[in-house]
Amino acid sequence: MAANMYRVGDYVYFENSSSNPYLIRRIEELNKIMVNPMTANGNVEAKVVCLFRRRDISGNLNTLADSNARDFEEESKQPTVSEQQKHQLKHRELFLSRQFESLPATHIRGKCNVTLLNETDVLAGYLEKEECFFYSLVFDPVQKTLLADQGEIRVGSKYQAEIPDKLAEGETHTRIQEKLETKVWDPDNQLKDPQIDQFLVVARAVGTFARALDCSSSIRQPSLHMSAAAASRDITLFHAMDTLQKNGYDLAKAMSTLVPQGGPVLCRDEMEEWSASEAMLFEEALEKYGKDFNDIRQDFLPWKSLASVVQFYYMWKTTDRYIQQKRLKAAEADSKLKQVYIPTYTKPNPNQIMAPGNKPGMNGAAGFQKGLSCESCHTAQSAQWYAWGPPNMQCRLCASCWIYWKKYGGLKTPTQLEGAARSVSESTPRGHMTRQEVQGLSPFTTSGGRAKLLAKNRQTFILQTTKLTRIARRVCTDILQPRRAARRPYASINANAVKAECMIRLPKATKAPIKNRSIPRPPLATIVKELAIQAPLKLKAPRGAPTPINRNQANQPRGGSGLLGKRPFDSSSQAAGLPFPTNGRPFTSGMRTTSQSVIKRQKVNQGDAPNPVVFVATKDTRALRKHLTQSEMRRAARKPHLPVRVKLPLGPRTLVLPTLPSSTSEPIVLED
């Protein structure tokens, strides 16, 4: 009963999402909202103060919080903790704010304890206590800043007074008392108490007369009673007693000091210096910020000093205005709820994975693979599993880690999904050859081009698997599903779950050893040299040589081009008697015709240049291409790894070559 009873000032958990961690809030007010005025039923709404976790602030502010934590550890001389404890301590740190919000009280999921971090506290002690948090910085959600809390309790060795050693018997101290303190009143004076009281009455009368002569005071206190009440304040009495001390408790000299030649002395305190509008601003700021005088001065009264604001507060507490506001707040507090009873939340979480006796959960929990381990503690056995993280990652947490995630907003161990940086310490082996080294071994690369290729800016990387990964591919084939992963390379694979299942199955799999066939592979340099020998380089034809024409080109239209046909020639240039270069375009000496398209020559970047390995087709290969249909050519281009089946003709065909009228004096060379 007491555990489910929540009062004003308690730190509680609020649940706003079934998959996100709890919100930590402090209850300021409990208000009952009437749904139907005719009945007594209604909902309870809690006005709460927001506290933020590290996951709720930006990366720059997290860096600032880390720097503050390091300074705290150095100043307070904290004992060393492990990396996992440092990771868990970040989950216990909160950031206070002045942001208020209203939440339904039915979303409360339990109580927690939040304290201000002190120099005498041991950080590791927070890990030993359940549901215990601390804060030392204040977060501003609007300005996105982190500031030190002004309400710090100064407890520690550097805030303690240094007590000198005790003097021996008969020894006198050598300190000069006048330099250490100032004497403002001597109780052993020659005046009696009635004489002192009479002098104080005279000081009040002088103060009332001085206010009557002052124009500004006469406007603020138009009546004699108000002026006399203002003159009876402590500021007048302090001035009178200070006057007696300065004049050696001589009443005649003190009287002359109260009323000099220029007129009576007027002493005012902060209640008289402040106007009515400034007092209203102060009351409004006090309602918003409480007794945070720095923010009151900064946001509402910047023209006042901090000492003036503090003095006015303590004088304002002696007025009737303060008593009236205190009575109004007490009446409002009586009408509000002091506490509320919230029963324990027993509804199932939609992130549950195949709960016993229930339907599968949401967020893709029904499609989880078997054999996955907990993402936090890597256990494979749990009474209940919960889906965690993105649905396509298929990560899950056990029951204890799920409760830790909901309460503390993180996992017990850092993971990649939670933002932990994994350092890649594996370097490229020396036996691996980069792309530039392979191109440097090619016989088609000159020494100048080889130097350019070796100076490329691109970095070569290698993905090298470990022995455990290669074994897991064979042992956990049902979980890994390599064929499905090959079809969907963009989908991520939970490698930790596969390795954990492999470690479970590995003792059973050792009884049936895996047969691995070792395939000898020649070095890459040998393969490149063999390809260069089998595919000789075809030399370019010199400029101005006759253009070879295909036999089938005479039967094709001049304007169209087939899938495998060569580029058609221009009949107009042939009629004009212009020579044809090897690219099939008319050659002119420095002149470009209007019908010829302007082609901008692009400069090939050395970094984007392809590999300088050339594959030249032979006459037999070109002859086989002629017997492929258009659909077979497309199929071969889409699936180059499949062999191409070509149906050769039964006998050779004789091609009848039509006679073409030659418009040039050069002979036409026909090639098959």
XYZ file of C-alpha atoms in Angstrom:
672
model
C 0.000 0.000 0.000
C 2.765 2.457 0.949
C 4.774 1.586 -2.167
C 1.878 2.593 -4.433
C 1.154 5.841 -2.557
C 2.753 8.859 -4.257
C 3.093 12.278 -2.608
C 4.231 15.742 -3.590
C 8.033 15.878 -3.740
C 8.537 12.227 -4.730
C 10.782 11.274 -7.642
C 8.857 8.820 -9.817
C 9.054 6.939 -13.120
C 6.667 7.917 -15.914
C 6.084 5.717 -18.971
C 5.336 7.512 -22.219
C 6.279 4.668 -24.585
C 6.295 0.880 -24.300
C 9.754 0.564 -25.888
C 11.539 3.689 -24.571
C 13.007 4.055 -21.053
C 11.000 5.603 -18.238
C 10.919 9.359 -17.708
C 12.167 10.545 -14.305
C 10.120 13.390 -12.850
C 9.570 15.115 -9.506
C 5.957 15.657 -8.426
C 5.188 19.303 -7.650
C 1.386 19.246 -7.570
C -1.414 16.696 -7.760
C -4.578 18.124 -9.298
C -7.896 16.377 -9.742
C -9.566 17.066 -13.064
C -13.328 16.594 -12.976
C -14.626 14.814 -16.060
C -18.279 15.128 -15.058
C -19.166 17.947 -12.619
C -22.293 16.074 -11.546
C -20.236 13.175 -10.191
C -17.190 12.962 -7.962
C -15.218 10.922 -10.478
C -12.238 12.428 -12.255
C -8.648 11.948 -13.383
C -5.573 12.952 -11.395
C -2.987 15.029 -13.207
C 0.523 15.565 -11.851
C 2.496 18.752 -12.411
C 6.107 17.580 -12.499
C 9.645 18.912 -12.901
C 11.564 17.350 -15.806
C 14.874 15.575 -15.299
C 16.880 14.500 -18.335
C 19.248 11.612 -18.999
C 22.456 11.638 -21.010
C 20.637 10.106 -23.981
C 18.293 13.126 -24.044
C 21.011 15.759 -24.584
C 23.314 16.417 -27.546
C 26.796 15.032 -28.079
C 28.477 18.364 -27.347
C 26.740 18.597 -23.982
C 27.712 14.988 -23.241
C 31.333 15.963 -23.825
C 30.902 18.865 -21.411
C 29.359 16.513 -18.840
C 32.304 14.109 -19.225
C 34.728 16.964 -18.564
C 32.786 17.952 -15.449
C 32.810 14.324 -14.254
C 36.604 14.091 -14.683
C 37.106 17.302 -12.705
C 34.871 15.978 -9.946
C 36.821 12.708 -9.757
C 40.124 14.578 -9.494
C 38.917 17.004 -6.836
C 37.130 14.423 -4.681
C 39.817 11.736 -5.235
C 37.376 9.017 -6.259
C 38.556 5.381 -6.241
C 39.253 3.845 -9.627
C 36.400 1.936 -11.235
C 36.251 -0.428 -14.203
C 35.108 0.544 -17.687
C 31.806 -1.245 -17.225
C 31.167 0.641 -13.979
C 31.937 3.935 -15.746
C 29.450 2.941 -18.416
C 26.771 2.195 -15.827
C 27.496 5.391 -13.857
C 26.485 7.421 -16.911
C 23.048 5.799 -16.623
C 22.759 7.021 -13.018
C 23.546 10.659 -13.862
C 20.627 13.017 -14.425
C 20.340 16.696 -15.322
C 17.908 18.913 -13.435
C 15.848 21.494 -15.318
C 13.251 24.171 -14.589
C 10.859 22.827 -17.197
C 7.401 21.844 -15.929
C 4.869 19.608 -17.598
C 1.593 17.924 -16.711
C 1.253 14.143 -17.038
C -1.530 11.714 -16.121
C -0.903 10.107 -12.753
C -1.909 6.718 -14.176
C 1.402 6.650 -16.124
C 3.442 6.442 -12.904
C 5.417 3.180 -12.749
C 7.275 3.448 -9.431
C 9.479 5.548 -7.168
C 13.188 6.351 -7.333
C 15.723 8.330 -5.335
C 17.519 11.385 -6.786
C 20.134 13.303 -4.775
C 22.505 16.196 -5.386
C 26.061 14.961 -5.946
C 28.380 15.953 -3.132
C 32.155 15.855 -2.871
C 31.921 13.444 0.033
C 29.919 10.918 -2.022
C 31.520 7.856 -3.578
C 30.283 7.326 -7.125
C 30.591 3.551 -6.923
C 28.105 3.610 -4.030
C 25.302 4.606 -6.400
C 25.766 1.340 -8.315
C 25.238 -0.655 -5.137
C 21.829 0.951 -4.521
C 18.842 0.142 -6.687
C 16.925 2.959 -8.372
C 19.332 5.611 -7.055
C 20.372 8.568 -9.245
C 22.391 11.770 -8.812
C 22.679 15.156 -10.517
C 25.176 18.001 -10.436
C 24.351 20.088 -13.528
C 21.244 21.967 -14.649
C 20.063 21.555 -18.266
C 18.203 24.311 -20.097
C 16.087 22.718 -22.890
C 15.516 26.082 -24.594
C 19.075 27.425 -24.606
C 20.637 23.918 -24.834
C 23.168 24.663 -22.086
C 24.544 22.892 -19.023
C 25.288 24.933 -15.905
C 26.386 24.086 -12.383
C 23.613 23.910 -9.824
C 23.603 26.969 -7.549
C 22.073 25.009 -4.693
C 25.293 23.185 -3.911
C 25.902 22.303 -0.284
C 29.466 23.263 0.546
C 30.641 20.257 2.511
C 34.230 19.114 2.350
C 37.747 19.744 3.589
C 38.255 22.971 1.626
C 35.132 24.559 3.156
C 36.103 23.863 6.796
C 37.640 26.477 9.102
C 41.259 26.094 10.101
C 41.369 25.859 13.900
C 44.680 27.056 15.410
C 46.482 25.131 18.109
C 45.400 25.588 21.705
C 47.447 28.057 23.734
C 49.343 26.747 26.705
C 48.577 27.932 30.222
C 49.846 31.444 30.811
C 50.600 32.057 27.115
C 49.096 35.125 25.417
C 48.195 35.307 21.748
C 50.109 37.674 19.488
C 47.213 38.523 17.170
C 46.206 42.168 16.680
C 42.468 42.221 17.338
C 41.833 45.478 15.427
C 43.096 43.937 12.189
C 40.922 40.877 12.538
C 37.545 42.453 13.360
C 35.798 45.799 13.777
C 34.134 46.726 17.058
C 30.634 48.173 16.537
C 29.261 48.171 20.121
C 30.746 48.135 23.600
C 28.370 46.769 26.243
C 30.591 48.157 29.057
C 29.947 51.829 28.217
C 29.248 54.694 30.649
C 25.631 55.152 29.523
C 22.685 53.543 31.235
C 19.887 51.733 29.443
C 17.281 54.548 29.932
C 19.697 57.051 28.400
C 20.236 54.801 25.397
C 16.462 54.369 24.932
C 15.935 58.145 25.057
C 18.594 58.639 22.376
C 16.872 56.054 20.155
C 13.553 57.919 20.502
C 15.295 61.129 19.459
C 16.798 59.306 16.427
C 13.297 58.132 15.347
C 11.939 61.670 15.664
C 14.797 63.032 13.578
C 14.079 60.374 10.962
C 10.367 61.301 10.829
C 11.230 64.987 10.448
C 13.764 64.180 7.714
C 11.080 62.272 5.736
C 8.740 65.243 6.033
C 11.390 67.464 4.470
C 12.183 64.997 1.648
C 9.881 65.386 -1.368
C 10.124 61.782 -2.613
C 9.438 60.374 0.853
C 6.417 62.631 1.321
C 4.914 61.222 -1.885
C 5.482 57.608 -0.870
C 4.393 58.191 2.776
C 1.849 61.027 2.671
C 0.618 60.482 6.230
C 2.450 61.057 9.504
C 1.808 57.508 10.670
C 3.476 56.021 7.615
C 6.521 58.276 8.017
C 6.817 57.407 11.699
C 6.547 53.682 10.926
C 9.263 53.983 8.283
C 11.511 55.889 10.708
C 11.107 53.141 13.319
C 12.714 50.484 11.147
C 16.001 48.798 11.971
C 18.002 50.998 9.627
C 17.312 54.028 11.868
C 18.186 52.177 15.074
C 21.404 50.774 13.606
C 22.454 54.274 12.526
C 21.767 55.653 16.023
C 23.790 52.959 17.807
C 26.637 53.338 15.308
C 26.631 57.081 16.006
C 27.024 56.465 19.734
C 29.949 54.101 19.145
C 31.786 56.556 16.897
C 31.347 59.462 19.362
C 32.555 57.507 22.396
C 29.020 57.293 23.893
C 28.912 61.077 24.347
C 25.261 62.108 23.974
C 26.031 65.746 23.083
C 28.378 64.828 20.246
C 25.981 62.128 19.039
C 23.075 64.638 18.939
C 25.068 67.032 16.822
C 25.989 64.187 14.476
C 22.316 63.256 13.961
C 21.455 66.831 12.954
C 24.414 68.427 11.119
C 24.366 71.913 9.659
C 22.882 70.819 6.330
C 19.790 69.211 7.864
C 18.749 65.974 9.554
C 20.216 62.692 8.358
C 17.770 60.474 6.420
C 18.363 56.692 6.516
C 16.417 54.467 4.128
C 16.275 50.701 3.726
C 15.352 48.581 0.698
C 11.624 48.713 1.470
C 11.642 52.455 0.907
C 14.014 52.423 -2.050
C 11.908 49.973 -4.084
C 8.822 51.170 -5.908
C 5.462 49.393 -6.005
C 6.020 48.138 -9.569
C 9.413 46.701 -8.618
C 7.839 44.923 -5.663
C 5.224 43.386 -7.991
C 7.985 42.169 -10.307
C 9.782 40.619 -7.365
C 6.657 38.736 -6.235
C 6.116 37.429 -9.766
C 9.737 36.273 -10.025
C 9.565 34.662 -6.583
C 6.522 32.692 -7.714
C 8.376 31.417 -10.782
C 11.945 30.804 -9.556
C 11.523 30.462 -5.801
C 14.491 31.695 -3.761
C 16.905 31.629 -6.700
C 17.975 35.261 -6.400
C 20.497 35.094 -9.246
C 17.780 34.230 -11.788
C 15.370 36.736 -10.220
C 17.879 39.511 -10.682
C 18.960 38.393 -14.173
C 15.483 37.949 -15.692
C 13.287 40.424 -13.780
C 15.403 43.033 -11.942
C 18.723 43.499 -13.751
C 19.126 47.099 -12.484
C 19.211 45.902 -8.861
C 22.222 44.432 -7.122
C 22.163 40.927 -5.677
C 22.599 42.262 -2.142
C 19.641 44.591 -2.654
C 17.428 41.708 -3.819
C 18.365 39.551 -0.831
C 17.776 42.364 1.664
C 14.415 43.201 0.139
C 13.336 39.541 0.379
C 13.945 39.336 4.129
C 12.274 42.718 4.712
C 9.363 41.711 2.490
C 8.796 38.642 4.694
C 7.995 40.992 7.628
C 5.166 42.740 5.764
C 1.459 41.946 5.625
C 1.791 41.186 1.921
C 3.851 38.111 2.670
C 1.388 36.928 5.311
C -1.538 37.286 2.865
C 0.233 35.305 0.147
C 1.184 32.629 2.633
C -2.445 32.243 3.667
C -3.570 32.024 0.021
C -1.015 29.320 -0.721
C -2.067 27.398 2.358
C -5.704 27.546 1.225
C -4.759 26.336 -2.262
C -2.660 23.546 -0.795
C -5.612 22.411 1.322
C -7.793 22.159 -1.775
C -5.174 20.132 -3.697
C -4.376 16.477 -3.296
C -1.638 15.561 -0.898
C -1.153 12.043 -2.167
C -2.575 9.642 -4.718
C -2.779 5.856 -4.874
C -1.731 4.279 -8.184
C -2.144 0.484 -8.435
C 0.652 -1.647 -9.834
C 0.677 -1.752 -13.638
C 0.086 -5.373 -14.674
C -0.759 -5.132 -18.377
C 1.614 -7.073 -20.702
C 4.180 -5.124 -22.637
C 3.634 -5.220 -26.421
C 7.369 -5.826 -26.895
C 7.168 -9.290 -25.346
C 8.284 -12.105 -27.635
C 5.997 -15.141 -27.521
C 4.944 -14.760 -23.897
C 3.620 -17.983 -22.323
C -0.126 -18.228 -22.898
C -0.262 -14.942 -24.812
C -0.110 -13.873 -28.431
C 3.158 -12.717 -29.992
C 4.168 -9.151 -29.310
C 4.341 -6.223 -31.686
C 7.309 -4.606 -33.460
C 8.098 -7.731 -35.442
C 8.464 -9.909 -32.343
C 6.582 -12.757 -34.026
C 9.307 -13.219 -36.655
C 12.300 -13.569 -34.335
C 14.775 -16.296 -35.059
C 15.485 -19.030 -32.573
C 18.795 -19.156 -30.781
C 19.310 -15.395 -30.387
C 20.972 -14.280 -27.154
C 20.449 -11.218 -24.983
C 21.993 -8.106 -26.463
C 23.211 -6.919 -23.057
C 24.297 -9.921 -20.964
C 24.516 -12.430 -23.890
C 22.520 -15.056 -22.019
C 20.529 -17.631 -23.991
C 18.007 -18.539 -21.278
C 15.334 -16.274 -19.854
C 11.766 -16.650 -18.609
C 10.657 -13.782 -20.854
C 12.185 -12.033 -23.872
C 11.555 -8.506 -25.123
C 12.165 -6.990 -28.557
C 14.721 -4.176 -28.432
C 16.179 -1.852 -31.033
C 15.222 -1.531 -34.699
C 12.847 -4.278 -35.895
C 15.107 -5.331 -38.787
C 18.014 -5.975 -36.374
C 15.997 -8.607 -34.447
C 17.724 -7.805 -31.153
C 16.203 -8.850 -27.865
C 16.744 -8.499 -24.126
C 16.157 -10.865 -21.251
C 13.780 -9.997 -18.409
C 16.408 -8.503 -16.065
C 18.133 -6.469 -18.804
C 14.743 -5.203 -19.995
C 13.967 -3.839 -16.503
C 17.446 -2.261 -16.402
C 16.804 -0.654 -19.813
C 13.452 0.788 -18.742
C 14.749 2.216 -15.436
C 18.264 3.368 -16.312
C 17.969 4.118 -20.037
C 20.853 1.915 -21.227
C 22.326 -1.562 -21.309
C 24.579 -3.127 -18.713
C 27.370 -3.480 -21.281
C 28.090 -1.067 -24.162
C 26.940 -2.268 -27.595
C 27.197 -0.949 -31.132
C 23.496 -0.076 -31.315
C 23.752 1.958 -28.124
C 26.555 4.074 -29.599
C 29.665 2.344 -28.316
C 32.691 2.994 -30.547
C 34.452 -0.168 -31.616
C 38.077 0.336 -32.521
C 39.320 -1.524 -35.556
C 42.793 -2.722 -34.653
C 43.212 -5.242 -37.449
C 45.526 -3.959 -40.153
C 45.858 -5.080 -43.764
C 48.220 -8.079 -44.121
C 51.377 -7.586 -46.053
C 50.603 -10.430 -48.417
C 47.534 -8.645 -49.773
C 48.156 -6.735 -52.991
C 46.408 -3.430 -53.558
C 44.769 -2.425 -56.813
C 47.645 -0.131 -57.673
C 50.149 -2.967 -57.190
C 48.161 -5.226 -59.490
C 48.038 -2.545 -62.163
C 51.760 -1.989 -61.707
C 52.380 -5.647 -62.615
C 50.337 -5.415 -65.829
C 52.446 -5.499 -69.020
C 50.180 -2.871 -70.608
C 51.162 -0.211 -68.069
C 54.100 1.993 -68.919
C 56.539 3.277 -66.351
C 54.987 6.770 -66.428
C 51.440 5.431 -66.092
C 52.582 3.065 -63.364
C 53.886 5.986 -61.316
C 50.568 7.805 -61.761
C 48.585 4.746 -60.701
C 50.673 4.279 -57.597
C 49.989 7.906 -56.622
C 46.193 7.461 -56.424
C 44.324 8.842 -53.449
C 41.922 5.926 -53.034
C 42.477 3.603 -50.104
C 42.236 -0.138 -50.460
C 40.620 -2.169 -47.681
C 40.175 -5.861 -47.020
C 37.496 -7.703 -45.073
C 39.266 -10.523 -43.275
C 37.264 -13.080 -41.292
C 38.404 -14.896 -38.178
C 38.379 -18.644 -37.625
C 35.339 -18.432 -35.356
C 33.413 -16.544 -38.031
C 34.237 -19.144 -40.683
C 33.205 -21.954 -38.346
C 29.971 -20.142 -37.438
C 29.034 -19.967 -41.126
C 29.036 -23.764 -41.285
C 27.635 -24.586 -37.842
C 24.846 -21.945 -37.710
C 23.640 -22.106 -41.285
C 19.978 -22.162 -40.221
C 20.361 -18.905 -38.272
C 22.691 -17.114 -40.662
C 20.824 -18.109 -43.862
C 23.635 -17.215 -46.280
C 21.470 -17.451 -49.408
C 18.915 -15.049 -47.970
C 21.681 -12.727 -46.760
C 23.257 -12.728 -50.241
C 19.952 -11.663 -51.792
C 19.537 -8.893 -49.215
C 23.019 -7.413 -48.642
C 21.523 -4.244 -47.174
C 19.977 -6.110 -44.198
C 22.263 -6.265 -41.162
C 23.174 -9.541 -39.448
C 23.401 -9.924 -35.679
C 26.932 -11.340 -35.518
C 26.960 -11.508 -31.720
C 23.906 -13.772 -31.675
C 25.392 -16.044 -34.353
C 28.690 -16.366 -32.489
C 26.914 -17.025 -29.186
C 24.848 -19.811 -30.754
C 28.000 -21.181 -32.401
C 29.725 -21.470 -29.030
C 26.740 -23.491 -27.781
C 26.664 -25.812 -30.790
C 30.418 -26.098 -31.212
C 30.974 -28.944 -28.682
C 28.281 -30.977 -30.449
C 29.626 -30.179 -33.888
C 33.153 -31.374 -33.068
C 31.948 -34.991 -33.181
C 31.184 -34.602 -36.902
C 34.217 -32.790 -38.328
C 33.688 -30.394 -41.196
C 35.354 -31.323 -44.461
C 37.138 -28.379 -45.967
C 38.627 -28.723 -49.437
C 41.739 -26.701 -49.934
C 41.900 -25.184 -53.422
C 45.373 -24.096 -54.478
C 45.289 -20.643 -55.959
C 48.099 -19.175 -58.018
C 49.300 -15.680 -57.147
C 47.594 -12.719 -58.751
C 50.670 -11.685 -60.722
C 50.727 -15.063 -62.523
C 47.045 -14.715 -63.477
C 47.579 -11.245 -64.919
C 50.549 -12.392 -67.011
C 48.609 -15.385 -68.382
C 45.699 -13.170 -69.351
C 48.074 -10.789 -71.089
C 49.635 -13.642 -73.096
C 46.285 -15.148 -74.115
C 44.815 -11.763 -75.148
C 47.286 -9.893 -77.375
C 46.867 -6.192 -77.730
C 45.170 -5.024 -80.968
C 46.952 -2.085 -82.544
C 45.033 0.972 -83.685
C 44.675 1.652 -87.384
C 46.543 4.764 -88.595
C 44.605 7.943 -89.287
C 43.428 8.222 -92.887
C 43.338 4.446 -93.575
C 40.302 2.953 -95.423
C 37.377 2.125 -93.202
C 36.573 -1.593 -92.941
C 32.936 -2.240 -93.843
C 30.936 -5.227 -92.707
C 29.341 -7.381 -95.387
C 25.917 -7.124 -93.827
C 26.161 -3.342 -93.656
C 25.054 -2.917 -97.269
C 21.622 -4.390 -96.513
C 21.070 -2.229 -93.404
C 19.453 1.215 -93.477
C 21.840 4.127 -93.280
C 20.153 5.890 -90.357
C 19.546 2.950 -87.971
C 21.985 0.940 -85.873
C 21.393 -2.588 -84.621
C 22.358 -4.093 -81.337
C 25.647 -5.498 -82.606
C 25.995 -3.539 -85.855
C 28.800 -1.098 -86.423
C 28.404 2.653 -86.663
C 26.877 3.647 -90.037
C 28.857 5.899 -92.323
C 27.713 9.268 -93.621
C 26.735 9.187 -97.257
C 27.094 12.943 -97.678
C 30.738 12.858 -96.613
C 31.375 9.944 -98.881
C 29.895 11.813 -101.795
C 32.009 14.839 -101.008
C 35.131 12.743 -101.389
C 36.378 13.177 -97.823
C 38.577 10.435 -96.370
C 37.284 8.294 -93.497
C 39.318 7.835 -90.321
C 39.139 4.716 -88.172
C 36.258 6.032 -86.022
C 33.871 6.262 -88.994
C 33.627 10.078 -89.042
C 34.749 12.328 -91.907
C 38.187 13.809 -91.463
C 38.690 17.478 -92.216
C 41.833 19.480 -91.875
C 40.991 21.744 -88.973
C 37.422 22.404 -90.221
C 34.139 21.172 -88.674
C 30.971 21.007 -90.777
C 27.573 22.122 -89.553
C 26.139 18.605 -89.736
C 28.885 17.211 -87.519
C 28.030 17.156 -83.812
C 30.331 18.994 -81.435
C 31.756 16.427 -79.001
C 33.622 17.689 -75.969
C 36.637 15.612 -75.218
C 36.624 14.493 -71.602
C 39.819 14.146 -69.649
C 39.997 10.857 -67.810
C 40.941 11.124 -64.152
C 43.714 8.794 -63.055
C 41.789 7.946 -59.885
C 38.707 6.877 -61.902
C 40.594 5.103 -64.653
C 39.718 1.403 -65.148
C 42.158 -1.441 -64.824
C 44.636 -1.501 -67.777
C 43.841 -5.153 -68.596
C 42.563 -5.505 -72.210
C 40.486 -8.412 -73.543
C 40.565 -8.507 -77.374
C 37.972 -10.572 -79.223
C 39.260 -12.973 -81.894
C 37.675 -13.807 -85.256
C 36.123 -16.986 -83.866
C 34.546 -15.057 -80.985
C 33.066 -12.504 -83.349
C 31.727 -15.259 -85.559
C 29.994 -16.894 -82.590
C 28.368 -13.604 -81.596
C 26.591 -13.431 -84.961
C 24.685 -16.600 -84.169
C 23.299 -15.245 -80.862
C 19.785 -13.821 -80.832
C 18.931 -10.573 -79.137
C 17.325 -12.273 -76.131
C 20.349 -14.566 -75.697
C 22.703 -11.589 -75.754
C 20.688 -9.828 -73.042
C 20.554 -12.992 -70.953
C 24.318 -13.381 -71.242
C 24.878 -9.749 -70.226
C 22.637 -10.080 -67.166
C 24.082 -13.438 -66.080
C 27.724 -13.494 -67.172
C 28.533 -16.428 -64.877
C 26.351 -18.864 -66.863
C 27.735 -20.585 -69.970
C 26.335 -19.479 -73.338
C 24.878 -22.158 -75.578
C 25.370 -21.407 -79.281
C 23.746 -23.449 -82.051
C 26.221 -23.526 -84.907
C 24.905 -23.827 -88.521
C 25.208 -27.144 -90.316
C 27.241 -25.884 -93.250
C 28.989 -22.756 -94.349
C 26.934 -20.158 -96.159
C 28.152 -18.303 -99.156
C 27.463 -14.641 -98.921
C 26.536 -12.786 -102.109
C 28.216 -9.444 -102.042
C 26.322 -6.722 -103.900
C 28.332 -4.339 -105.952
C 28.294 -0.865 -104.511
C 29.125 2.186 -106.544
C 32.326 3.691 -105.262
C 32.340 7.396 -104.851
C 35.995 7.568 -103.975
C 39.161 6.637 -105.740
C 40.299 4.424 -102.835
C 39.431 0.723 -102.827
C 36.976 -0.672 -100.265
C 38.376 -3.466 -98.098
C 35.894 -6.119 -96.972
C 36.548 -8.126 -93.790
C 34.634 -10.955 -92.238
